[in-house]
Amino acid sequence: MNILDKYKLNPNQLKATNHINGPALVLAGAGSGKTRILTLRILNLVKLEIADSNQILALTFTNKAADEIRDRLSSMLGSENIFPWMGTFHSISYKILRIFIDELTPKYKKGFAIYDTSDQTRLLKDVIKSLDLDLDQYSPQLIKSIIDTLKNSLPYDEWSIEDKNRKKIIETYQKKLEENNAMDFGDLILNCYELVSKNAKVKNYLRKIFKYILIDEYQDTNEIQFKLIKQLLTKEENLFAVGDDNQLIYGWRGASVENILNFESLFPKTRIYKLEQNYRSTPQILDVANKLIANNIKRMDKNLWTSNENGDRVELVSHYSDIIESEYVAKKILEYKEDFKLNEIAVFYRTNAQSRVLEDSLRKKKINYRIFGNISFYERAEIKDIVCYLRLISNPDDSVAFNRIINTPPRGIGAKTLQKMINLKDEGSNYIDLLRICLDSKVFSKKSEILVRKLIESIDNFLLNLKKSQSISESFEHLLVQLKYQEYLNDEDRVENISEFINVISDFEEATDHNDLSEFLNTLSISSSVDGLDSSNESVTLMTVHLAKGLEFPCVFFVGLEDQIIPHSRTHDHADELEEERRLCYVAITRAIKKLHLSYAMFRKVFGQTMPSGKSRFVDEIADSENILRFDLEKSEMSADLNNNEKVFHYRFGSGFIVHEDDDVIEDVVSVQFDSGYRKKVFIHDLEEN
């Protein structure tokens, strides 16, 4: 009996999981069991004793995906199989660098820090200021984006930047990173590639370890990730890539559709396996999805199908305005009360700005909702503060951490005092040494001096406690007391966040059974900053389509299918970007299990003005499908023949009454005297009877 027989795979799934040697590309359509196939292929390799768990490099794009595969394998194989080389590109690169950092170059030392997005931005601000350049002209966010793009594609020596000031900023930024013994996320993969490509000893060592390489969501790989994989492959080219070119929606951050389209030409011995059977959606939903994506030119030939039962046709609704569209969504959600739980319903939109009108309508109908992808736990100010304290203790060369905490809580150290301190820093000293130098040099006021001495004492005690093998969590709690940080917060919710952070440290200690502060901090940086969905909460989920990838919901509303929104206005003149926008729309459609509602508005508020908004070209591409049910709700349910003094309600201006005026000659516009005292001309369609 084949070890895979009990998993009831379809013929194509079975062929893919039984693939052993040589390159393989698995084209896994939406809802075709991609993660399951990846998991079972690893299971097959281990069960057949073709490879040990520590000989398999499995790369994912999220920690959640890696954890899911690892958990499944643990239950199938037993806890003794830990799969040490399973994780994201960033986490695996970090692990390799941590082992071989001495082999890279003299510019980095053990205990290097990892800078996240906000750290990058802060350092760039400091660099731009130090170069006497205008922050408005040289936006840190824009420069960061350029840096990320460069690091996703080419090594440093191939960079070409025409703007001399931008080039100087980037060069100075990179130099500061090295001085701080720090890397940003782009550096992790880039430096790992540099290490492996230039150091034959390290490359050969890793090639001996990685007998088999598997990649999840292969369509999302960028140039530098592909180059790294090429360096790690042995002559057997045992690369098992699973992906879907129809779901490539991250081109803006470097993902290259060519990596999957050219796979066969790059690896001539490739076997291609197509997984076209969908286990998620109804035939009606899949028909609409297939009809849409067929309009893309850059794609591999496949067509999703399902043996699932027939469902309802996909509803395509046109509305007069975005307000009416959002009210319709709220109304339908209430109608579905008996059919779906609130957490089984999702509303998708292209841009974050679209959520506001939806929130207004849901609140008016007293429907619980949550916005997925809002400020995460680790981005909260108090968490950033305390992480920077720990980072400075772990890596005293970290200038970003030092600058954030030096006056938090307040110690009377302003910009002038800070500059005096920096001027005293010599080449051989770190920032903790600098505190002691400044005390000796009498830089501080008497009050500041007391507080700085307390800061040094707190840091020294923390390190002493760790040296005594005290846990990080216990040492951290002592640090908080000495700093009086919780007293400084003086806010119950923020203090609770600190308490939760202590739980994070404890979880790390339990998982690793040691108190390595540097490893904790880097594990923290690499971990996903986006909190997962909590299915126990009874609330409708609002999110952008980009965040919806990898998720599914029994009932989906996809709003704002308008030609300036999806496809986005900035993509209209670029064929490749238009195709990515179509893929984005395809992803939204294929998240739905049973019910799918698509809608657009004829008018939408832009900068406070109601402007015409034409339907998306993607609507026209699917409109003639027999599985589309069209509704045109462009006209208001309210009559244009309104009586004087009739009471009405406006979503923005509140309650009022109709006041007919001599110049009320514009169709669908009336004058309203609002209870607030304002008299305004408004669209009838924006009014409700009160």
XYZ file of C-alpha atoms in Angstrom:
690
model
C 0.000 0.000 0.000
C 1.288 3.431 -0.982
C 1.773 5.642 2.096
C -0.260 8.360 0.374
C -3.299 6.181 -0.388
C -5.142 7.096 2.817
C -5.083 10.789 1.912
C -7.426 10.274 -1.061
C -5.565 12.404 -3.564
C -6.824 13.020 -7.070
C -4.632 11.654 -9.912
C -2.726 14.900 -10.523
C -2.162 15.497 -6.816
C -0.806 11.954 -6.488
C 1.586 12.411 -9.409
C 2.927 15.641 -7.882
C 3.465 14.215 -4.386
C 5.182 11.126 -5.813
C 7.702 13.245 -7.707
C 11.148 12.492 -6.266
C 14.162 13.757 -8.209
C 14.740 16.628 -10.582
C 12.954 19.971 -10.937
C 9.166 20.102 -10.690
C 6.675 22.922 -11.129
C 3.262 22.404 -9.563
C 0.704 24.819 -11.003
C -1.758 24.835 -8.139
C -4.932 26.772 -8.890
C -6.926 28.555 -6.201
C -8.502 26.113 -3.739
C -6.731 23.079 -5.260
C -5.028 21.936 -2.042
C -1.630 23.561 -2.562
C -0.465 23.412 1.076
C -1.658 19.832 1.390
C 0.401 18.760 -1.637
C 3.512 20.488 -0.346
C 3.073 18.801 3.022
C 2.461 15.340 1.586
C 5.436 15.586 -0.747
C 7.685 16.229 2.271
C 5.960 13.360 4.106
C 6.677 11.065 1.155
C 10.385 11.973 1.094
C 10.773 11.297 4.817
C 8.619 8.136 4.967
C 10.450 6.582 2.018
C 13.748 7.492 3.764
C 14.860 9.445 0.728
C 15.706 12.444 2.917
C 15.858 13.251 6.634
C 13.845 16.152 7.964
C 17.056 18.185 8.370
C 17.939 17.665 4.671
C 14.823 19.448 3.406
C 14.780 23.199 2.834
C 11.146 24.358 2.714
C 10.620 28.056 1.978
C 7.394 29.985 2.513
C 6.377 33.641 2.418
C 4.720 33.781 5.836
C 5.497 32.299 9.215
C 1.870 31.174 9.377
C 2.307 28.996 6.275
C 5.532 27.464 7.636
C 3.895 26.747 10.993
C 0.877 25.168 9.296
C 3.046 22.791 7.242
C 5.234 21.964 10.251
C 2.199 21.263 12.468
C 0.653 18.976 9.865
C 3.906 17.053 9.477
C 4.346 16.759 13.244
C 0.972 15.059 13.557
C 1.770 12.762 10.610
C 5.335 11.856 11.555
C 5.733 12.527 15.246
C 7.381 15.314 17.211
C 10.904 13.958 16.641
C 10.843 15.473 13.134
C 11.438 19.171 13.772
C 12.335 20.354 10.215
C 14.947 22.940 11.224
C 15.163 24.375 7.697
C 11.503 25.242 7.229
C 10.566 28.933 7.291
C 10.372 32.184 5.347
C 13.121 33.382 3.024
C 14.027 35.987 5.651
C 14.113 33.588 8.616
C 16.200 30.995 6.754
C 18.591 33.692 5.510
C 18.934 34.981 9.066
C 19.687 31.464 10.290
C 22.415 30.981 7.677
C 23.926 34.401 8.419
C 23.842 33.759 12.158
C 25.890 30.593 11.657
C 28.326 31.993 9.111
C 28.440 35.719 9.950
C 32.220 35.568 10.446
C 32.558 34.344 6.858
C 30.636 37.253 5.337
C 32.898 40.291 5.681
C 34.478 42.213 8.548
C 31.590 44.717 8.388
C 29.256 42.587 10.560
C 29.687 40.970 13.964
C 27.764 38.377 15.928
C 24.637 39.744 17.588
C 23.713 41.950 14.630
C 20.308 43.657 14.831
C 17.503 43.509 12.295
C 15.830 46.819 11.453
C 12.150 46.820 10.603
C 10.274 49.365 8.465
C 10.014 52.053 11.140
C 13.685 51.622 12.092
C 14.645 52.062 8.437
C 12.564 55.213 8.130
C 13.988 56.692 11.312
C 17.577 56.029 10.260
C 16.919 57.501 6.807
C 15.513 60.671 8.412
C 18.710 61.000 10.458
C 20.851 60.437 7.364
C 18.947 62.966 5.241
C 19.219 65.579 8.012
C 22.944 64.894 8.448
C 23.458 65.565 4.729
C 21.557 68.893 4.990
C 18.936 67.724 2.499
C 15.239 68.599 2.454
C 13.008 65.876 3.957
C 10.143 66.924 1.698
C 12.243 66.654 -1.437
C 13.945 63.460 -0.308
C 11.132 61.587 1.405
C 12.429 58.819 3.722
C 9.485 56.643 2.658
C 10.338 57.071 -1.030
C 14.053 56.416 -0.455
C 13.133 53.316 1.562
C 11.011 52.081 -1.330
C 13.933 52.592 -3.731
C 16.281 50.723 -1.387
C 13.837 47.830 -1.047
C 13.439 47.622 -4.842
C 17.201 47.607 -5.363
C 17.798 44.956 -2.738
C 15.064 42.766 -4.221
C 16.810 42.703 -7.563
C 20.521 43.317 -7.833
C 23.666 43.156 -5.660
C 25.185 46.442 -4.547
C 27.896 46.581 -7.174
C 25.266 46.549 -9.935
C 23.246 49.428 -8.543
C 22.728 52.421 -10.761
C 21.187 55.566 -9.279
C 21.138 58.702 -11.415
C 20.226 61.232 -8.711
C 23.532 62.040 -6.931
C 21.839 63.040 -3.659
C 19.712 59.892 -3.581
C 22.830 57.846 -4.204
C 24.622 59.642 -1.345
C 21.657 59.041 0.997
C 21.566 55.325 0.190
C 25.358 54.954 0.527
C 25.339 56.790 3.875
C 22.343 54.783 5.070
C 24.088 51.519 4.254
C 27.271 52.693 5.972
C 25.261 53.608 9.093
C 23.645 50.173 9.102
C 27.073 48.564 9.115
C 28.312 50.932 11.847
C 25.258 49.970 13.920
C 25.935 46.277 13.267
C 22.451 46.095 11.794
C 20.704 44.795 8.682
C 17.332 45.665 7.224
C 15.074 42.929 5.833
C 16.448 43.366 2.322
C 19.980 42.849 3.640
C 19.108 39.466 5.117
C 18.516 37.825 1.738
C 21.036 39.991 -0.149
C 23.849 39.285 2.331
C 22.938 35.618 2.399
C 23.202 35.551 -1.405
C 26.530 37.396 -1.247
C 27.841 34.934 1.327
C 26.798 31.830 -0.606
C 27.787 33.092 -4.066
C 31.250 34.282 -3.031
C 32.214 31.717 -0.407
C 32.653 28.251 -1.943
C 33.137 26.621 1.474
C 29.799 27.865 2.769
C 28.001 27.087 -0.504
C 29.287 23.505 -0.630
C 28.421 23.008 3.036
C 24.837 24.143 2.495
C 24.445 22.128 -0.700
C 25.393 18.992 1.220
C 22.688 19.783 3.779
C 19.882 20.792 1.401
C 19.201 17.608 -0.506
C 15.718 18.805 -1.492
C 14.381 22.349 -1.829
C 10.653 23.174 -1.821
C 9.110 26.618 -2.335
C 5.554 27.637 -1.517
C 3.860 30.507 -3.448
C 6.636 30.387 -6.025
C 4.959 33.079 -8.140
C 5.821 35.617 -5.402
C 9.601 35.103 -5.633
C 11.700 38.072 -6.705
C 15.041 38.229 -8.488
C 17.351 38.015 -5.476
C 15.352 35.140 -3.940
C 15.609 33.215 -7.202
C 19.349 33.897 -7.386
C 19.805 32.605 -3.836
C 17.919 29.394 -4.638
C 20.043 28.856 -7.754
C 23.170 29.045 -5.590
C 21.820 26.440 -3.151
C 20.745 23.898 -5.764
C 22.903 20.836 -6.370
C 23.512 19.436 -9.865
C 20.433 17.191 -9.392
C 18.276 20.351 -9.260
C 15.851 18.883 -6.751
C 13.614 21.942 -6.719
C 9.884 21.496 -6.083
C 8.102 24.795 -6.764
C 4.403 25.220 -6.023
C 2.580 28.305 -7.250
C -0.084 29.904 -9.386
C 0.767 32.553 -11.951
C -2.884 33.685 -11.813
C -2.373 34.783 -8.196
C 0.736 36.929 -8.618
C -0.356 40.222 -7.016
C 2.901 41.477 -5.495
C 4.730 42.762 -8.561
C 5.014 46.142 -6.832
C 7.346 44.602 -4.273
C 9.512 42.727 -6.742
C 7.665 39.476 -7.499
C 8.405 38.439 -11.060
C 5.889 36.483 -13.146
C 8.804 35.457 -15.387
C 10.178 33.239 -12.596
C 7.214 30.905 -13.022
C 6.563 31.444 -16.750
C 10.223 30.707 -17.627
C 10.660 27.871 -15.123
C 10.790 25.165 -17.788
C 13.369 27.000 -19.883
C 15.523 27.685 -16.787
C 15.306 24.038 -15.734
C 14.987 21.944 -18.955
C 14.365 18.662 -17.093
C 11.264 20.118 -15.408
C 8.121 18.053 -14.865
C 4.952 20.173 -14.773
C 1.932 19.100 -12.726
C -1.356 20.996 -13.062
C -3.785 21.020 -10.135
C -7.001 22.336 -11.670
C -9.629 20.726 -9.450
C -10.946 23.298 -6.989
C -12.312 22.110 -3.625
C -13.447 25.523 -2.354
C -15.954 27.263 -4.583
C -19.128 26.597 -6.512
C -19.045 25.994 -10.309
C -20.742 29.383 -10.797
C -18.001 31.291 -8.977
C -15.258 29.410 -10.829
C -16.865 30.101 -14.214
C -16.739 33.848 -13.539
C -13.123 33.602 -12.297
C -12.021 31.614 -15.367
C -13.772 34.017 -17.722
C -11.973 36.969 -16.146
C -8.435 35.576 -16.010
C -8.609 34.275 -19.590
C -8.096 37.896 -20.676
C -4.504 37.860 -19.384
C -1.798 37.135 -21.947
C 1.101 36.361 -19.578
C -0.220 33.164 -18.008
C 0.104 29.410 -18.209
C -2.782 27.430 -19.617
C -5.084 25.976 -16.942
C -8.776 26.075 -16.153
C -10.268 25.580 -12.707
C -13.157 23.128 -12.289
C -14.966 21.560 -9.367
C -17.200 18.647 -8.492
C -18.854 20.762 -5.767
C -22.618 21.200 -5.911
C -24.104 24.032 -7.936
C -24.687 27.260 -6.052
C -26.310 30.617 -6.687
C -25.272 32.809 -9.573
C -22.766 35.579 -8.856
C -24.581 38.854 -8.202
C -23.285 41.907 -10.055
C -24.910 45.106 -8.813
C -24.544 48.699 -10.018
C -25.377 51.495 -7.568
C -25.890 55.217 -7.893
C -23.234 56.109 -5.297
C -20.661 54.580 -2.982
C -22.963 55.460 -0.071
C -25.834 53.466 -1.534
C -23.423 50.632 -2.373
C -22.246 50.398 1.236
C -25.821 50.581 2.543
C -26.768 47.738 0.204
C -23.903 45.624 1.587
C -25.063 46.264 5.157
C -28.661 45.424 4.215
C -27.659 42.137 2.554
C -25.521 41.134 5.542
C -28.566 41.503 7.780
C -30.604 39.412 5.331
C -27.980 36.655 5.569
C -28.280 36.500 9.344
C -29.848 33.011 9.193
C -27.493 31.725 6.482
C -24.042 32.839 7.654
C -22.303 33.789 10.867
C -20.824 37.282 10.775
C -17.290 35.886 10.785
C -18.135 33.929 7.626
C -18.705 37.180 5.729
C -15.965 39.374 4.261
C -16.043 42.668 2.391
C -13.103 43.289 0.039
C -11.931 46.571 -1.463
C -8.946 47.719 -3.517
C -7.765 50.625 -1.347
C -7.891 51.327 2.377
C -9.705 54.636 1.818
C -12.795 52.715 0.646
C -13.427 51.314 4.110
C -14.814 54.553 5.565
C -18.246 54.515 3.920
C -18.567 50.805 4.643
C -17.815 51.410 8.308
C -20.438 54.167 8.450
C -23.118 51.899 6.998
C -22.252 48.946 9.209
C -22.284 51.117 12.318
C -25.697 52.570 11.368
C -27.072 49.029 11.078
C -25.297 48.021 14.325
C -23.335 45.281 12.555
C -20.096 44.297 14.273
C -17.053 44.520 12.036
C -13.283 44.608 12.191
C -10.694 45.893 9.778
C -8.083 43.252 9.094
C -4.550 44.619 8.776
C -4.852 47.618 11.079
C -2.036 48.697 13.423
C -0.449 45.514 14.716
C 0.630 44.781 18.254
C 4.323 45.248 17.505
C 3.796 48.628 15.864
C 2.295 50.213 19.000
C 4.475 52.947 20.444
C 4.977 51.363 23.865
C 6.011 48.053 22.309
C 8.477 49.788 19.976
C 9.933 51.592 23.002
C 10.582 48.525 25.097
C 11.885 46.515 22.139
C 14.401 49.304 21.494
C 15.547 49.102 25.136
C 16.202 45.404 24.674
C 17.880 46.000 21.313
C 20.279 48.564 22.775
C 21.176 46.198 25.601
C 21.752 43.386 23.112
C 23.566 45.529 20.547
C 25.057 48.718 22.068
C 26.045 49.921 18.562
C 22.387 50.389 17.579
C 21.911 54.142 17.036
C 18.218 53.860 16.077
C 17.387 52.106 19.341
C 19.488 54.615 21.308
C 17.805 57.643 19.733
C 14.333 56.259 20.462
C 14.835 55.476 24.143
C 17.306 58.107 25.336
C 14.479 60.464 26.328
C 11.688 57.893 26.826
C 10.565 58.197 29.592
C 11.588 61.903 29.623
C 15.047 62.593 31.022
C 15.393 66.222 29.969
C 17.534 65.291 26.971
C 16.506 67.435 24.017
C 17.956 67.760 20.530
C 20.804 70.068 21.588
C 21.915 67.819 24.447
C 21.678 64.784 22.220
C 23.905 66.453 19.625
C 26.486 67.257 22.357
C 26.416 63.584 23.319
C 26.910 62.390 19.736
C 29.855 64.795 19.333
C 31.610 63.055 22.248
C 31.257 59.588 20.725
C 34.570 58.231 19.506
C 35.070 55.460 16.943
C 35.732 52.680 19.436
C 32.863 53.353 21.817
C 29.273 52.138 21.694
C 26.157 54.005 22.870
C 26.161 52.561 26.373
C 29.806 53.591 26.705
C 28.711 57.023 25.469
C 26.345 57.427 28.432
C 29.257 56.946 30.829
C 31.500 59.317 28.818
C 28.792 62.005 28.936
C 28.442 61.640 32.701
C 32.177 62.142 33.121
C 32.069 65.172 30.781
C 29.250 66.854 32.714
C 26.977 67.116 29.669
C 23.730 66.774 31.635
C 21.792 68.922 34.045
C 21.631 67.652 37.630
C 18.173 66.160 37.125
C 19.141 64.524 33.832
C 22.344 63.185 35.374
C 20.358 61.342 38.067
C 18.046 59.802 35.472
C 20.897 58.779 33.151
C 22.722 57.110 36.059
C 19.500 55.241 36.786
C 19.316 54.186 33.132
C 22.885 52.831 33.193
C 22.200 51.054 36.480
C 19.040 49.481 34.988
C 20.954 48.206 31.943
C 23.808 46.857 34.091
C 21.348 45.038 36.361
C 19.554 43.522 33.384
C 22.819 42.135 31.998
C 23.867 40.906 35.443
C 20.566 39.085 35.876
C 20.954 37.384 32.492
C 24.525 36.408 33.389
C 23.128 34.781 36.514
C 20.890 32.733 34.186
C 17.796 34.619 35.156
C 15.130 34.497 32.455
C 14.713 37.352 29.987
C 11.132 37.864 31.182
C 12.152 38.234 34.842
C 15.060 40.510 33.971
C 12.728 42.550 31.792
C 10.180 43.002 34.576
C 12.942 44.310 36.876
C 14.033 46.685 34.099
C 10.503 48.081 33.759
C 10.295 48.739 37.512
C 13.656 50.506 37.588
C 12.777 52.637 34.563
C 9.302 53.360 35.990
C 8.077 52.814 32.461
C 4.565 51.658 33.357
C 4.114 54.706 35.584
C 5.196 56.829 32.635
C 2.524 55.262 30.414
C -0.287 55.993 32.879
C -2.750 54.212 30.609
C -4.439 50.918 31.409
C -4.659 49.664 27.811
C -1.007 50.438 27.104
C 0.094 48.800 30.343
C -1.874 45.706 29.315
C 0.098 45.702 26.059
C 3.313 45.630 28.085
C 1.926 42.734 30.088
C 1.162 40.878 26.868
C 4.699 41.492 25.646
C 5.999 39.727 28.725
C 3.872 36.758 27.607
C 5.643 36.912 24.234
C 9.027 36.652 25.958
C 7.817 33.771 28.123
C 6.554 31.883 25.068
C 9.982 32.253 23.459
C 11.728 30.990 26.575
C 9.461 27.975 26.799
C 10.011 27.151 23.133
C 13.813 27.535 23.184
C 14.672 26.805 26.823
C 17.351 29.528 26.969
C 17.750 33.275 27.578
C 19.568 34.403 24.415
C 18.396 38.007 24.094
C 19.814 38.492 20.593
C 17.989 35.447 19.236
C 14.748 36.550 20.905
C 14.923 39.990 19.292
C 15.690 38.656 15.854
C 12.987 36.011 16.119
C 10.647 38.839 17.051
C 11.692 40.939 14.046
C 11.274 38.090 11.601
C 7.878 37.073 12.952
C 4.862 38.373 11.122
C 3.690 41.722 12.401
C 0.134 41.151 11.170
C -2.121 39.482 13.711
C -4.105 36.548 12.409
C -7.864 36.412 12.171
C -9.650 35.270 15.290
C -12.584 33.175 14.178
C -14.149 33.354 17.637
C -15.056 37.005 17.127
C -18.512 37.443 15.668
C -17.850 40.261 13.277
C -17.752 40.947 9.562
C -14.220 41.201 8.166
C -13.243 44.254 6.110
C -9.969 44.078 4.210
C -8.057 44.986 1.075
C -7.815 42.270 -1.569
C -4.042 42.072 -1.097
C -4.586 40.943 2.486
C -7.244 38.422 1.443
C -4.821 36.203 -0.468
C -4.617 32.766 1.146
C -7.961 33.201 2.944
C -11.479 32.019 2.169
C -14.984 32.987 3.278
C -18.412 31.428 2.683
C -19.804 34.828 1.686
C -17.815 37.591 -0.060
C -18.711 41.140 -1.104
C -16.245 42.798 -3.471
C -17.067 46.499 -3.796
C -15.810 49.397 -5.888
C -15.278 47.634 -9.223
C -14.639 50.942 -10.957
C -12.070 51.814 -13.575
C -10.111 54.260 -11.432
C -10.023 51.835 -8.514
C -9.531 48.382 -10.035
C -7.690 48.577 -12.309
C -6.042 51.387 -10.393
C -5.665 54.636 -12.322
C -1.857 54.445 -12.258
C -1.872 51.088 -14.109
C -3.916 52.087 -17.166
C -0.905 52.737 -19.413
C 1.073 49.658 -18.399
C 0.061 46.277 -19.839
C 1.893 44.195 -17.195
C 0.376 46.191 -14.335
C -3.097 45.893 -15.853
C -2.663 42.133 -15.912
C -1.653 42.199 -12.246
C -4.806 44.207 -11.429
C -6.854 41.544 -13.230
C -5.095 38.858 -11.167
C -5.983 40.851 -8.059
C -9.636 40.794 -9.081
C -9.311 37.044 -9.746
C -7.921 36.499 -6.233
C -10.901 38.348 -4.730
C -13.394 36.214 -6.666
C -11.720 32.905 -5.778
C -11.842 33.606 -2.019
C -15.614 32.988 -2.062
C -16.982 29.564 -1.132
C -20.779 29.849 -1.577
C -21.927 33.433 -2.204
C -20.233 36.177 -4.189
C -21.449 39.751 -4.628
C -19.675 42.141 -7.010
C -20.635 45.812 -7.136
C -19.691 49.247 -8.402
C -20.967 52.819 -8.064
C -21.792 55.386 -10.733
C -20.713 58.222 -8.415
C -18.094 58.211 -5.644
C -16.873 60.800 -3.159
C -13.371 62.060 -4.030
C -11.815 64.742 -1.840
C -15.276 65.585 -0.521
C -16.829 65.941 -3.966
C -19.255 63.488 -5.594
C -17.653 62.569 -8.922
C -18.677 60.243 -11.777
C -17.064 56.820 -11.553
C -17.237 54.445 -14.521
C -17.482 50.679 -14.083
C -14.310 48.611 -14.320
C -13.311 47.035 -17.627
C -13.191 43.776 -15.642
C -16.970 44.034 -15.194
C -17.391 44.069 -18.981
C -15.153 40.994 -19.262
C -17.452 38.885 -17.081
C -20.833 40.548 -17.643
C -22.046 38.151 -20.370
C -21.434 35.016 -18.279
C -24.566 32.910 -17.797
C -23.530 32.647 -14.153
C -23.831 36.407 -13.579
C -27.068 37.795 -12.152
C -27.239 41.553 -12.813
C -29.034 44.191 -10.795
C -29.046 47.879 -11.668
C -29.865 49.828 -8.539
C -28.719 53.201 -9.796
C -31.911 54.992 -8.847
C -32.655 56.044 -5.294
C -35.456 54.359 -3.408
C -36.552 57.865 -2.349
C -38.889 59.822 -4.589
C -37.696 62.991 -6.303
C -41.136 64.447 -5.614
C -40.437 65.347 -1.995
C -42.699 67.608 -0.029
C -41.631 70.730 1.786
C -40.762 70.121 5.436
C -40.417 66.381 4.897
C -37.964 64.996 7.488
C -34.809 63.336 6.130
C -31.435 62.031 7.289
C -28.062 62.552 5.600
C -25.151 60.205 6.368
C -22.787 63.152 6.903
C -24.881 66.159 7.973
C -27.460 64.361 10.120
C -31.207 65.109 10.457
C -33.087 67.912 8.715
C -36.086 68.736 6.529
C -36.696 69.502 2.843
C -36.744 73.172 1.830
C -37.712 73.769 -1.815
C -35.931 76.753 -3.321
C -36.394 78.577 -6.622
C -33.084 77.386 -8.044
C -33.657 73.684 -7.237
C -33.668 72.739 -10.908
C -30.907 70.121 -10.972
C -32.282 66.594 -11.258
C -31.901 64.484 -8.092
C -30.733 67.476 -5.989
C -32.762 69.091 -3.173
C -32.173 71.742 -0.508
C -32.180 70.588 3.117
C -32.296 72.637 6.295
C -30.257 70.590 8.766
C -30.772 70.587 12.534
C -27.172 71.731 12.890
C -28.161 75.066 11.330
C -26.679 74.444 7.882
C -28.743 74.640 4.701
C -27.211 72.566 1.893
C -28.005 71.200 -1.543
C -27.559 67.423 -1.523
C -28.271 64.418 -3.728
C -31.585 62.719 -3.046
C -29.713 59.458 -3.217
C -27.713 60.413 -0.122
C -30.901 60.881 1.942
C -33.023 58.565 4.030
C -36.522 59.148 5.363
C -36.311 60.169 9.009
